Amino acid sequence: MKHDQKYYQKLKATLQEWNHEYYVLDAPSVSDREYDRVYQELVALETAHPEWIESDSPSRRVGGEVLQGFEKVKRKHRMYSLDNTYDETDLREFDQRIQKVTEMEDLEYVVEPKVDGLSIEVQYNMGLFHLAATRGDGQSGENVTANVATIRSLPLKLQGKNIPDQLTLRGEVYLHRDDLALINEERQAQSLELFKNPRNAAAGSLRLLDSKLTASRPLRVVFYAFVETEGYQTHQQCLKQIKAWGLPSHGEVQVAQNISSLISIIEHKQKDLRQLPFDVDGLVIKVNELSLQKQLGYTSKYPRWAIAYKFETENAVTYVEDIVLQVGRTGVVTPVAVLTPVELAGTTVSRASLHNQDEIAKKDIRIGDQVVIEKAGEIIPQILRVITDLRKKNLSVFSFPKACPSCGEPLSQTPGEVAVRCTNYYGCRAQIQERLRYFCSRKAMNIEHIGPSLIEQLVCELGVRSPADLFLLKEEDLLSLPRMAEKSASNVLGSIESAKQNAQLFSLITAIGIPFVGETAARIVAKKIHSLEYFLKHDVVFWKKDLEELHGVGEKMMTSLIAYFSDPRHLTMIENFKSVGLWPVVENLSNTQDTLGGKSFCVTGTLSLPRDQIKNQILDHGGKWVSTVSKKLDYLVCNQESSSSSKFIKAEKLGIEIISEQMLQSMIGGSS
């Protein structure tokens, strides 16, 4: 064996090239035996000279120490999800919306397969693999670097040119169907539960605490975008660059020249993609030109320049074994059908939402019926119709109960509403549990280690009634619960403390579950009130007058806010939050931050900043954002001296002042 570092580097480069040929190009140039021979030679050299080992060595993929858990990773650039569309009409509406904003016709779109896997973000520093994290809630995810490093198709070192010092990629981890079959064969032999579909297997494999186990699973990864796009004109160029760096990318990408071309491509793709060896649950359609993507920007959830086209809905036939009632956090009682388990879209379905009593009556759903269920992009399947021809005789019409299934109190229905409610807000155990579950959820306070089972124990065994009670829990309280070990109790208390220390006011307002007040409205309210002391210090007359002009809070929301904080029991809960130290505060804004003084702004044409960023700047500095031109508008922002856009023409006609983006920035800075 040669003990020469240059020879070692040559072996390493050779193995990296062979890995790329086998896992990315699917075109191996050497036999498995030859690969193994060279690999063992590399390992022997590294054993003799551990000081030579670098992070991009193929031997680094075998996995390492067992983790205790996954660290949270906060990201600079949010990972958004995609809005869904299901037919040609939706696609044309999507195209028309983009045409309206960009004032362009015949837009170019890139069409990519939507791989059914687990979304991840991968970072390279100086061309070397550095970090991988799951999407999580978009703003932060779990650090799965050690596990992603075991994926053979992922290069630990990038190849080619134009590699930025820091590169942030977005991709999907997935499994081939044949690979899932082999994994399930092994699990069956070991009497382990089988994975339902490739996506579940991929997600479970990526979240194993032992990366050696992850390395034994044939996971794959494909990349579809990167963040550092400066210098690139189109998304298509970015995809070509991904491939040039030696990264696995989509091989089924097409570019549509306009909406008609896009629809034609989709019609052909839907048939072709079903022949792929991995699951695809639709297509992703993106505006090709990056400058237009920037102009279109984002909503609070989705990019406006991309959409997912979901394939035709899958149906299945099963039986309704029972209809049960679930009580939500606001008291709404929702009927749910208990079904004979059936396979649908790769998962076993045993329940379906029935929405409300009117829906049951409309479809005439009865216990014992044979029904057709569908999964049209929904998490919870729906009953499409009853097969009445096969209905057995003497099946009773379902009668909605008059009393709450949880607390036994009478149910009520407000005239004009379809919802039936339990009005025992403070005494109904089901409502209390659901409010606590929502409070702890990711979208609210994000308190880990507190699931539905523990919440039920906390309510039934420890008498927890309010979210504030969670912050009074002690170790001895938790240890008194069945099957609660010291480690678990420590994890629960640690999560509660972490939530308290890192709480933001808008998250707390969201978490307490005020009807009609979601995260967006909670952010607006938080910025105005600065702390919950506002509701303790002032009375309802002051709130109504002070908040009525708040942009983004409508009459329905205002009524709900006032009703919620007029209840003495809710004010007591807020006082309890304060006493336990859960008291997030938004710092007072300086005078210079209100420089737009309530003036309204509308935007048209191409800008240098994304529209969401412009919108946030206007709102953050005391302005109002409007989407249409009317005589009440103060300013239209447009970088062109003359424009054929309908907004520009209408603004000129109404005599509204038209300013440039630079002038807007001067106003924000207080210069005018």
PDB file of N, CA and C in Angstrom, residues 23 79 89 183 216-217 231 301 341 349 403 413 537:
ATOM      1  N   TYR A  23     -24.752   7.302  -8.660  1.00  0.00           N
ATOM      2  CA  TYR A  23     -25.934   7.782  -7.954  1.00  0.00           C
ATOM      3  C   TYR A  23     -26.630   8.955  -8.630  1.00  0.00           C
ATOM      4  N   MET A  79     -38.275  29.031   3.957  1.00  0.00           N
ATOM      5  CA  MET A  79     -38.713  28.023   2.988  1.00  0.00           C
ATOM      6  C   MET A  79     -40.238  28.038   2.944  1.00  0.00           C
ATOM      7  N   THR A  89     -58.736  25.632 -15.381  1.00  0.00           N
ATOM      8  CA  THR A  89     -59.293  26.938 -14.992  1.00  0.00           C
ATOM      9  C   THR A  89     -58.408  27.615 -13.951  1.00  0.00           C
ATOM     10  N   ILE A 183     -36.858  -2.538   1.863  1.00  0.00           N
ATOM     11  CA  ILE A 183     -36.829  -2.141   3.275  1.00  0.00           C
ATOM     12  C   ILE A 183     -37.952  -2.839   4.036  1.00  0.00           C
ATOM     13  N   SER A 216     -27.902   2.996   6.153  1.00  0.00           N
ATOM     14  CA  SER A 216     -28.305   1.696   5.606  1.00  0.00           C
ATOM     15  C   SER A 216     -29.537   1.798   4.714  1.00  0.00           C
ATOM     16  N   ARG A 217     -30.182   2.960   4.699  1.00  0.00           N
ATOM     17  CA  ARG A 217     -31.369   3.166   3.870  1.00  0.00           C
ATOM     18  C   ARG A 217     -30.960   3.849   2.560  1.00  0.00           C
ATOM     19  N   GLY A 231     -26.818  37.230 -10.634  1.00  0.00           N
ATOM     20  CA  GLY A 231     -26.038  36.937 -11.836  1.00  0.00           C
ATOM     21  C   GLY A 231     -26.728  35.960 -12.772  1.00  0.00           C
ATOM     22  N   LYS A 301     -47.798  32.827   3.022  1.00  0.00           N
ATOM     23  CA  LYS A 301     -47.577  31.381   2.994  1.00  0.00           C
ATOM     24  C   LYS A 301     -46.873  30.887   1.744  1.00  0.00           C
ATOM     25  N   PRO A 341     -60.974   0.597   7.439  1.00  0.00           N
ATOM     26  CA  PRO A 341     -59.691   1.046   6.870  1.00  0.00           C
ATOM     27  C   PRO A 341     -59.533   0.634   5.410  1.00  0.00           C
ATOM     28  N   VAL A 349     -56.612   4.931   5.251  1.00  0.00           N
ATOM     29  CA  VAL A 349     -57.615   5.903   5.692  1.00  0.00           C
ATOM     30  C   VAL A 349     -58.655   5.197   6.549  1.00  0.00           C
ATOM     31  N   ALA A 403     -76.924  17.117  23.077  1.00  0.00           N
ATOM     32  CA  ALA A 403     -76.007  17.414  24.183  1.00  0.00           C
ATOM     33  C   ALA A 403     -74.564  17.204  23.751  1.00  0.00           C
ATOM     34  N   GLN A 413     -77.104  26.427  18.321  1.00  0.00           N
ATOM     35  CA  GLN A 413     -76.762  26.836  16.961  1.00  0.00           C
ATOM     36  C   GLN A 413     -77.245  28.263  16.751  1.00  0.00           C
ATOM     37  N   LYS A 537     -54.636  47.611  31.544  1.00  0.00           N
ATOM     38  CA  LYS A 537     -54.553  49.025  31.933  1.00  0.00           C
ATOM     39  C   LYS A 537     -55.731  49.852  31.415  1.00  0.00           C
TER      40      LYS A 537
END
